[in-house]
Short mmCIF file of C-alpha atoms in Angstrom, two decimals:
data_model
loop_
_atom_site.label_atom_id
_atom_site.label_comp_id
_atom_site.label_asym_id
_atom_site.label_seq_id
_atom_site.Cartn_x
_atom_site.Cartn_y
_atom_site.Cartn_z
CA ARG A 1 -75.02 19.02 -49.93
CA GLN A 2 -72.62 18.43 -47.02
CA LEU A 3 -75.21 19.93 -44.66
CA LEU A 4 -78.37 18.22 -45.95
CA VAL A 5 -77.16 14.70 -46.78
CA PRO A 6 -76.39 13.74 -43.14
CA LEU A 7 -79.74 15.15 -42.02
CA VAL A 8 -81.66 13.24 -44.71
CA ALA A 9 -79.82 10.08 -43.63
CA GLY A 10 -80.93 10.58 -40.01
CA GLY A 11 -77.67 12.01 -38.75
CA ALA A 12 -76.80 15.28 -37.03
CA VAL A 13 -74.56 18.17 -38.10
CA ALA A 14 -72.37 20.25 -35.76
CA ILE A 15 -71.02 23.49 -37.22
CA ALA A 16 -67.91 24.99 -35.62
CA ASP A 17 -67.83 28.78 -35.35
CA GLU A 18 -64.99 30.85 -36.79
CA ALA A 19 -63.05 31.09 -33.54
CA THR A 20 -63.14 27.31 -33.11
CA ARG A 21 -62.05 26.68 -36.70
CA ARG A 22 -59.09 29.03 -36.20
CA ASP A 23 -57.87 27.28 -33.05
CA PRO A 24 -56.82 23.67 -33.74
CA ALA A 25 -56.90 22.75 -30.03
CA ALA A 26 -60.46 24.05 -29.75
CA LEU A 27 -61.39 22.30 -33.00
CA ARG A 28 -60.17 18.95 -31.72
CA THR A 29 -62.12 19.46 -28.47
CA PHE A 30 -65.22 20.42 -30.49
CA VAL A 31 -65.03 17.28 -32.65
CA ALA A 32 -64.47 15.03 -29.63
CA ALA A 33 -67.26 16.64 -27.59
CA HIS A 34 -69.79 16.05 -30.38
CA GLY A 35 -68.57 12.53 -31.07
CA ALA A 36 -68.32 13.45 -34.73
CA THR A 37 -67.82 10.56 -37.14
CA ILE A 38 -67.21 12.69 -40.26
CA LEU A 39 -64.99 15.78 -40.34
CA ASP A 40 -65.29 18.17 -43.32
CA LEU A 41 -62.35 20.62 -43.55
CA VAL A 42 -60.57 22.80 -46.08
CA PRO A 43 -56.93 21.64 -46.40
CA SER A 44 -55.51 24.74 -44.68
CA HIS A 45 -57.58 23.97 -41.56
CA LEU A 46 -56.49 20.34 -41.77
CA ALA A 47 -52.81 21.36 -41.92
CA ALA A 48 -53.20 23.45 -38.74
CA LEU A 49 -54.97 20.60 -36.95
CA VAL A 50 -52.29 18.10 -37.99
CA GLU A 51 -49.51 20.40 -36.78
CA HIS A 52 -51.25 20.83 -33.41
CA LEU A 53 -51.66 17.08 -32.98
CA GLU A 54 -48.00 16.50 -33.87
CA ALA A 55 -46.79 19.24 -31.49
CA THR A 56 -48.84 18.01 -28.53
CA GLY A 57 -48.57 14.27 -29.15
CA ALA A 58 -52.37 14.03 -29.20
CA ARG A 59 -54.37 11.86 -31.59
CA ALA A 60 -57.41 12.60 -33.71
CA PRO A 61 -60.68 11.98 -31.81
CA ALA A 62 -61.46 8.27 -31.68
CA SER A 63 -65.01 8.83 -32.96
CA LEU A 64 -63.82 9.91 -36.43
CA ARG A 65 -64.35 7.46 -39.29
CA LEU A 66 -64.04 9.77 -42.30
CA LEU A 67 -62.22 12.98 -43.26
CA LEU A 68 -63.48 15.07 -46.18
CA THR A 69 -61.36 17.83 -47.76
CA ALA A 70 -62.43 20.32 -50.43
CA SER A 71 -62.36 23.95 -51.66
CA GLU A 72 -58.61 24.20 -52.30
CA PRO A 73 -55.79 21.84 -53.40
CA CYS A 74 -54.87 19.29 -50.74
CA TRP A 75 -51.22 18.28 -50.78
CA SER A 76 -49.97 14.75 -50.25
CA GLY A 77 -47.67 15.83 -47.40
CA VAL A 78 -50.63 16.97 -45.29
CA ALA A 79 -52.57 13.81 -46.13
CA ARG A 80 -49.57 11.67 -45.16
CA ARG A 81 -49.20 13.41 -41.80
CA TRP A 82 -52.97 13.17 -41.18
CA ARG A 83 -52.84 9.41 -41.67
CA ALA A 84 -50.09 9.19 -39.05
CA VAL A 85 -51.85 11.26 -36.36
CA SER A 86 -55.30 9.80 -37.04
CA GLY A 87 -54.35 6.14 -37.04
CA GLY A 88 -55.40 5.75 -40.67
CA VAL A 89 -58.82 7.44 -40.65
CA ARG A 90 -60.36 7.20 -44.12
CA HIS A 91 -59.75 10.33 -46.22
CA VAL A 92 -61.79 11.42 -49.26
CA ASN A 93 -60.69 14.44 -51.30
CA MET A 94 -63.51 16.29 -53.07
CA PHE A 95 -63.73 18.74 -55.95
CA GLY A 96 -66.50 21.13 -56.95
CA GLN A 97 -67.67 24.70 -57.45
CA THR A 98 -70.57 26.87 -56.36
CA GLU A 99 -71.51 27.11 -60.05
CA THR A 100 -72.10 23.34 -60.21
CA ALA A 101 -74.13 22.97 -57.01
CA GLY A 102 -71.13 21.77 -55.03
CA ILE A 103 -69.07 18.61 -55.26
CA VAL A 104 -68.75 16.95 -58.68
CA ALA A 105 -65.81 14.53 -58.15
CA LEU A 106 -64.39 12.37 -55.36
CA HIS A 107 -61.13 10.58 -54.70
CA GLU A 108 -60.48 8.18 -51.86
CA VAL A 109 -56.92 8.79 -50.73
CA GLY A 110 -54.79 5.66 -50.74
CA ALA A 111 -51.21 4.75 -49.91
CA ALA A 112 -50.11 5.47 -53.49
CA ASP A 113 -51.20 9.12 -53.08
CA LEU A 114 -48.99 9.75 -50.05
CA HIS A 115 -45.56 9.67 -51.67
CA GLY A 116 -43.61 12.85 -52.41
CA GLU A 117 -45.26 16.29 -52.57
CA ALA A 118 -48.11 16.65 -55.04
CA VAL A 119 -51.72 17.78 -55.10
CA LEU A 120 -54.10 14.92 -54.33
CA PRO A 121 -56.13 13.69 -57.33
CA LEU A 122 -59.58 15.15 -57.96
CA GLY A 123 -60.89 11.66 -58.63
CA ARG A 124 -63.85 10.48 -60.67
CA PRO A 125 -67.19 12.22 -61.34
CA LEU A 126 -70.29 11.64 -59.25
CA ALA A 127 -73.29 9.91 -60.80
CA GLY A 128 -75.20 12.26 -63.10
CA VAL A 129 -72.19 14.51 -63.70
CA ALA A 130 -70.02 14.57 -66.83
CA LEU A 131 -66.48 15.94 -66.63
CA ASP A 132 -64.91 16.81 -69.97
CA VAL A 133 -61.22 17.62 -70.53
CA VAL A 134 -60.93 19.84 -73.61
CA ASP A 135 -58.45 21.98 -75.52
CA HIS A 136 -58.78 25.73 -76.16
CA ALA A 137 -61.25 25.04 -78.98
CA GLY A 138 -63.47 22.84 -76.82
CA HIS A 139 -62.38 19.54 -78.37
CA PRO A 140 -61.68 16.51 -76.12
CA VAL A 141 -58.02 15.79 -75.43
CA ALA A 142 -56.45 12.34 -75.19
CA PRO A 143 -55.93 10.70 -71.77
CA GLY A 144 -52.71 11.97 -70.24
CA ALA A 145 -52.86 15.29 -72.10
CA THR A 146 -53.47 18.60 -70.33
CA GLY A 147 -56.77 20.37 -70.93
CA GLU A 148 -59.37 22.59 -69.30
CA LEU A 149 -62.03 20.92 -67.18
CA ARG A 150 -65.68 21.51 -68.07
CA VAL A 151 -68.57 20.27 -65.97
CA ARG A 152 -71.66 19.16 -67.87
CA GLY A 153 -75.13 18.18 -66.70
CA ALA A 154 -78.23 19.26 -64.81
CA THR A 155 -76.24 20.33 -61.73
CA VAL A 156 -74.71 23.30 -63.61
CA ASP A 157 -76.23 26.58 -62.38
CA GLY A 158 -78.15 29.05 -64.50
CA GLY A 159 -75.46 31.73 -64.35
CA TYR A 160 -74.42 34.74 -62.28
CA LEU A 161 -76.88 37.35 -61.05
CA HIS A 162 -76.36 40.72 -62.74
CA ALA A 163 -73.29 39.49 -64.59
CA ASP A 164 -72.41 38.28 -68.06
CA ALA A 165 -71.94 34.52 -67.75
CA HIS A 166 -71.50 33.88 -71.47
CA GLN A 167 -67.82 32.98 -71.21
CA ARG A 168 -68.34 30.48 -68.39
CA PHE A 169 -71.74 28.89 -69.09
CA ALA A 170 -73.19 27.39 -72.26
CA GLY A 171 -76.03 25.10 -73.37
CA SER A 172 -79.15 24.02 -71.50
CA GLY A 173 -80.54 21.01 -69.67
CA ASP A 174 -78.27 17.97 -69.55
CA ALA A 175 -76.05 19.63 -72.17
CA ARG A 176 -75.46 22.72 -70.04
CA GLN A 177 -71.78 23.14 -69.19
CA TYR A 178 -69.54 25.27 -67.00
CA ARG A 179 -65.92 26.15 -67.80
CA THR A 180 -64.04 25.76 -64.53
CA GLY A 181 -60.78 27.35 -65.69
CA ASP A 182 -58.88 24.44 -64.08
CA LEU A 183 -56.14 22.67 -65.98
CA VAL A 184 -56.31 18.91 -65.49
CA ARG A 185 -55.27 15.61 -67.01
CA LEU A 186 -57.10 12.29 -67.09
CA ASP A 187 -54.90 9.28 -66.29
CA GLY A 188 -55.22 5.77 -67.67
CA ASP A 189 -57.49 4.73 -64.80
CA GLY A 190 -59.99 7.53 -65.46
CA VAL A 191 -58.83 9.64 -62.49
CA LEU A 192 -58.58 13.42 -62.86
CA HIS A 193 -55.46 15.25 -61.64
CA TRP A 194 -55.37 19.01 -61.00
CA LEU A 195 -52.46 20.88 -62.61
CA GLY A 196 -53.30 24.56 -62.10
CA ARG A 197 -55.45 27.35 -63.50
CA ALA A 198 -56.07 28.08 -67.16
CA ASP A 199 -56.56 31.76 -66.42
CA ASP A 200 -55.07 34.13 -63.86
CA GLN A 201 -57.70 33.34 -61.25
CA VAL A 202 -56.16 31.74 -58.16
CA LYS A 203 -57.41 30.45 -54.83
CA VAL A 204 -56.00 32.02 -51.69
CA ARG A 205 -57.14 30.49 -48.38
CA GLY A 206 -59.89 28.69 -50.25
CA GLN A 207 -61.30 31.86 -51.84
CA ARG A 208 -60.98 32.95 -55.44
CA VAL A 209 -58.93 36.00 -56.25
CA GLU A 210 -58.48 37.73 -59.59
CA PRO A 211 -55.01 39.35 -59.67
CA ALA A 212 -56.40 41.91 -62.12
CA GLY A 213 -58.81 43.09 -59.42
CA VAL A 214 -55.94 43.53 -56.96
CA GLU A 215 -54.00 45.46 -59.61
CA ALA A 216 -57.01 47.72 -60.12
CA ALA A 217 -57.09 48.45 -56.38
CA LEU A 218 -53.35 49.19 -56.37
CA ARG A 219 -53.69 51.60 -59.26
CA GLY A 220 -56.18 53.56 -57.18
CA VAL A 221 -53.55 54.32 -54.52
CA THR A 222 -51.99 57.77 -54.77
CA GLY A 223 -48.54 57.70 -56.35
CA VAL A 224 -48.81 54.23 -57.95
CA ARG A 225 -47.92 54.52 -61.64
CA ASP A 226 -47.72 50.89 -62.64
CA CYS A 227 -48.11 47.48 -61.02
CA THR A 228 -48.51 43.77 -61.52
CA VAL A 229 -49.72 41.06 -59.15
CA ILE A 230 -48.66 37.44 -59.39
CA ALA A 231 -49.39 34.27 -57.45
CA ARG A 232 -46.65 32.20 -55.90
CA ARG A 233 -46.61 29.09 -53.73
CA ASP A 234 -44.60 28.69 -50.57
CA ALA A 235 -42.90 25.55 -49.25
CA SER A 236 -46.21 24.10 -48.03
CA GLY A 237 -47.84 24.59 -51.42
CA ASP A 238 -50.17 27.38 -50.30
CA ALA A 239 -50.79 30.18 -52.78
CA HIS A 240 -50.18 33.82 -51.91
CA LEU A 241 -50.06 37.08 -53.86
CA VAL A 242 -46.99 39.20 -54.54
CA ALA A 243 -47.43 42.79 -55.76
CA TYR A 244 -44.80 44.69 -57.73
CA VAL A 245 -45.28 48.44 -57.77
CA VAL A 246 -43.81 51.40 -59.62
CA ALA A 247 -44.53 54.53 -57.55
CA ASP A 248 -43.35 58.13 -57.34
CA PRO A 249 -42.95 59.20 -54.61
CA VAL A 250 -42.39 55.81 -52.97
CA PRO A 251 -44.86 55.47 -50.07
CA ALA A 252 -44.00 53.77 -46.79
CA LEU A 253 -44.98 50.11 -47.01
CA ALA A 254 -47.33 50.47 -44.04
CA THR A 255 -49.09 53.36 -45.81
CA LEU A 256 -49.50 51.35 -49.00
CA ARG A 257 -50.85 48.36 -47.12
CA ALA A 258 -53.34 50.51 -45.22
CA ALA A 259 -54.60 52.10 -48.44
CA LEU A 260 -54.95 48.71 -50.09
CA ALA A 261 -56.66 47.17 -47.04
CA ALA A 262 -59.39 49.79 -47.39
CA ARG A 263 -60.08 48.54 -50.92
CA LEU A 264 -59.66 44.77 -50.65
CA PRO A 265 -60.88 41.87 -48.48
CA ALA A 266 -58.20 40.29 -46.30
CA HIS A 267 -57.76 37.17 -48.42
CA ALA A 268 -57.01 39.32 -51.51
CA MET A 269 -54.20 41.28 -49.82
CA PRO A 270 -50.74 40.61 -51.28
CA ARG A 271 -48.42 39.02 -48.77
CA ASP A 272 -45.25 40.56 -50.20
CA PHE A 273 -44.52 43.81 -52.03
CA GLY A 274 -41.71 44.78 -54.34
CA HIS A 275 -40.83 48.26 -55.59
CA LEU A 276 -39.24 48.64 -59.02
CA PRO A 277 -38.25 51.68 -61.10
CA ALA A 278 -40.10 50.01 -63.99
CA LEU A 279 -41.73 46.67 -64.65
CA PRO A 280 -39.74 44.31 -66.88
CA ARG A 281 -41.55 43.79 -70.17
CA SER A 282 -41.21 41.47 -73.14
CA ARG A 283 -40.93 42.64 -76.74
CA ASN A 284 -44.70 42.62 -77.18
CA GLY A 285 -45.14 44.94 -74.19
CA LYS A 286 -46.45 42.38 -71.72
CA VAL A 287 -45.01 42.16 -68.21
CA ASP A 288 -42.15 39.64 -68.21
CA ARG A 289 -43.05 37.77 -65.03
CA ALA A 290 -40.04 35.49 -65.26
CA ALA A 291 -37.80 38.55 -64.94
CA LEU A 292 -39.40 39.84 -61.74
CA PRO A 293 -36.86 39.80 -58.87
CA ALA A 294 -37.43 38.74 -55.28
CA PRO A 295 -39.71 41.37 -53.71
CA SER A 296 -38.15 44.11 -51.58
CA TRP A 297 -39.31 47.54 -50.45
CA PRO A 298 -37.16 50.59 -49.64
CA GLY A 299 -36.88 51.13 -45.90
CA ASP A 300 -39.03 48.13 -44.95
CA ALA A 301 -36.53 46.63 -42.49
CA ALA A 302 -38.08 46.33 -39.05
CA VAL A 303 -35.82 46.71 -36.02
CA ALA A 304 -36.94 44.75 -33.00
CA GLY A 305 -36.96 46.53 -29.64
CA ASP A 306 -35.24 43.72 -27.70
CA VAL A 307 -34.55 40.01 -27.84
CA VAL A 308 -38.15 39.06 -26.95
CA ASP A 309 -39.45 41.25 -29.79
CA ALA A 310 -36.89 39.65 -32.09
CA ALA A 311 -37.88 36.09 -31.15
CA VAL A 312 -41.61 36.79 -31.58
CA LEU A 313 -41.05 38.63 -34.85
CA ALA A 314 -38.88 35.80 -36.19
CA ALA A 315 -41.54 33.20 -35.33
CA LEU A 316 -44.34 35.22 -36.94
CA ARG A 317 -42.30 35.92 -40.06
CA ALA A 318 -41.48 32.23 -40.40
CA ALA A 319 -45.10 31.22 -39.82
CA THR A 320 -46.69 33.72 -42.20
CA GLY A 321 -43.95 33.88 -44.80
CA VAL A 322 -44.21 37.69 -44.64
CA GLU A 323 -40.52 38.61 -44.57
CA GLN A 324 -41.43 42.32 -44.57
CA LEU A 325 -43.43 41.98 -41.35
CA ALA A 326 -42.87 44.83 -38.85
CA LEU A 327 -43.61 44.91 -35.12
CA ASP A 328 -46.74 47.05 -35.47
CA ASP A 329 -48.18 45.50 -38.64
CA ASP A 330 -51.66 43.98 -38.41
CA LEU A 331 -50.83 40.34 -39.12
CA LEU A 332 -54.12 39.67 -40.91
CA ALA A 333 -54.13 42.92 -42.87
CA VAL A 334 -50.68 42.26 -44.36
CA GLY A 335 -51.86 38.98 -45.80
CA GLY A 336 -51.09 36.63 -42.94
CA ASP A 337 -53.09 33.39 -42.87
CA SER A 338 -55.07 32.92 -39.63
CA MET A 339 -54.27 29.20 -39.66
CA ARG A 340 -50.54 29.88 -39.82
CA LEU A 341 -50.77 32.51 -37.11
CA THR A 342 -52.41 29.91 -34.90
CA ARG A 343 -49.50 27.55 -35.55
CA ALA A 344 -47.07 30.33 -34.61
CA ALA A 345 -49.01 30.94 -31.39
CA VAL A 346 -48.78 27.24 -30.50
CA GLN A 347 -45.03 27.35 -31.15
CA LEU A 348 -44.53 30.50 -29.04
CA GLN A 349 -46.57 29.04 -26.17
CA ARG A 350 -44.39 25.95 -26.22
CA VAL A 351 -41.08 27.84 -26.43
CA PHE A 352 -41.83 30.56 -23.87
CA GLY A 353 -44.04 28.47 -21.58
CA VAL A 354 -46.79 31.11 -21.68
CA ALA A 355 -50.52 30.36 -22.03
CA GLY A 356 -53.10 32.44 -23.88
CA VAL A 357 -50.96 33.44 -26.87
CA THR A 358 -53.59 32.27 -29.39
CA THR A 359 -56.30 34.41 -27.79
CA ALA A 360 -53.97 37.40 -27.46
CA LEU A 361 -52.95 37.08 -31.10
CA PHE A 362 -56.49 37.33 -32.42
CA LEU A 363 -57.48 40.09 -29.99
CA ARG A 364 -54.57 42.23 -31.20
CA PRO A 365 -52.72 40.60 -34.11
CA GLN A 366 -49.42 42.45 -33.87
CA ALA A 367 -45.94 41.15 -33.08
CA ARG A 368 -45.37 43.93 -30.53
CA ALA A 369 -48.58 43.03 -28.68
CA ILE A 370 -47.65 39.33 -28.55
CA ALA A 371 -44.20 40.20 -27.18
CA ALA A 372 -45.88 42.32 -24.49
CA HIS A 373 -48.16 39.39 -23.61
CA VAL A 374 -45.14 37.12 -23.25
CA ARG A 375 -43.45 39.58 -20.87
CA ALA A 376 -46.64 40.23 -18.86
CA HIS A 377 -47.07 36.52 -18.19
CA GLY A 378 -43.54 35.81 -17.11
CA GLY A 379 -42.30 34.35 -20.36
CA ALA A 380 -39.55 36.87 -21.03
CA PRO A 381 -36.13 35.22 -21.09
CA GLU A 382 -33.89 36.00 -18.14
CA SER A 383 -30.80 36.68 -20.16
CA THR A 384 -29.64 37.69 -23.60
CA ARG A 385 -27.99 34.30 -23.98
CA ILE A 386 -31.29 32.44 -23.46
CA ALA A 387 -33.18 34.79 -25.75
CA ALA A 388 -30.54 34.42 -28.46
CA GLY A 389 -30.95 30.64 -28.20
CA LEU A 390 -34.72 30.95 -28.56
CA LEU A 391 -34.34 33.18 -31.59
CA ALA A 392 -31.90 30.76 -33.21
CA ALA A 393 -34.24 27.81 -32.56
CA LEU A 394 -37.25 29.62 -34.01
CA THR A 395 -35.32 30.67 -37.09
CA ALA A 396 -33.92 27.19 -37.61
CA ASP A 397 -37.42 25.65 -37.45
CA GLY A 398 -38.26 27.34 -40.76
CA PRO A 399 -41.79 28.21 -41.90
CA ALA A 400 -44.40 26.76 -39.61
CA GLY A 401 -46.46 25.77 -42.59
CA SER A 402 -43.80 23.64 -44.27
CA PRO A 403 -44.66 19.96 -44.65
CA GLY A 404 -42.97 17.40 -42.47
#
C-alpha cells in the first residue's frame, strides 16, 4: 500500500537500501537528494535519525511534509524530539499487520501525545475496516477496558501457507476476522491505545519473535538442561530478549552465543544471558518470571587492553545495552541493534575526532576492531588522563538510545 498509493496518485517512490537506512547521515542526504515530501520509517530508524540531527545541529530536509511511522510501537519521547528537529513536520502513526493487507488504523500525532513517555495511540480504523476489542471469550468490552484487538473485514488474508491458521483466523467475507494478539483499550473519543501483547509473541527491531522458539533453539545446545526466555524493555522503550539458562557444564558465553547464532536469525538473538543453578518456579510448576534475577554469566567479564579499548567498549555497551559485551564479540550476533550501533559510531567519531567509524563498524562489528580504527587514524588519546576523561564522559552519557 505504501508503495502503490503514491504511484497511483502520480507521485514517485525512492527506496533507500539497507546501508543507507542504517546510517542516519546517509539517510538524511538520501531524503534531501530526492526532495522527498513523505518519509516512511519504523520508529527505531526514526530514533537514530533524530539523534543524528540533534548531535550535528542539522534539521530535517526542508522538502518533508509528512512522516509516517509503523511496524513497532512509537514512543512519545521520539515523536517529541522529531517535532523539535523537523520544525513541526506532520507525523502520522500507523498500525497494521501482514495478515490484514497492511495498515488498518491511523493516528495523527498532536501536542497532547507528546507529554511524558508512552506509546503513541494506534488511532482509528481506516474506511472498510472494523476493529473489535474483545475479552477472552470474544465478547466486546466496554470503552476504557483492556481487551484483545481483532481486525474484521475483506482486508483480512486467507491464512498462512502450510500452517494451521485456525487460532488466528475465522469467518469469511466481510465477517472474516484476524486475532492480532495485541492488548488495547478504546478511549472515550474512539481512539485505540496499544498496551502490550496478549500472548508471548513480541516485536524486536520491528520483527516478531516467539520466545518459545528461542527456548527451543537453546535447548538444542549441548549442555543446556533448562531455559526460559523473556522480553524486557530498556530505557528507550525498545524490546529485547533475555535468556536464562541452566547448563552443566557451563559453557563460555561466547561459545553459547555462537551455537545459538547458528540456529537463530539476528533479531531473535537474546541480548543478555543469565546462568542459574535452577529456574525459579511457582507452586504449579511454571517458571516464576518475577523471581528471575538480573542476568549474569560466570566468567563473562571482559578486560579491555588499554584505555582506548575501554572507552570504545564502554560506548558500545552503553549504546547496545549489552553489559556482557566483550572486545571480540560480533556486535550484531550478540543481539546489538544496528541503529544503536550507528548512534555509538556517531558518538565515537565526535569524541575521538576520527572519521569513518560507521563504515568500519559494519565492515567488522567488534569493539577491538573499532579501537584499532581509532588508533590507526590518529584518534588515540595522548595520555591516560585524557583517555580516562573520555571514558568517564562516555559512561556518564548513559545508553545512546535513551530518550531526551
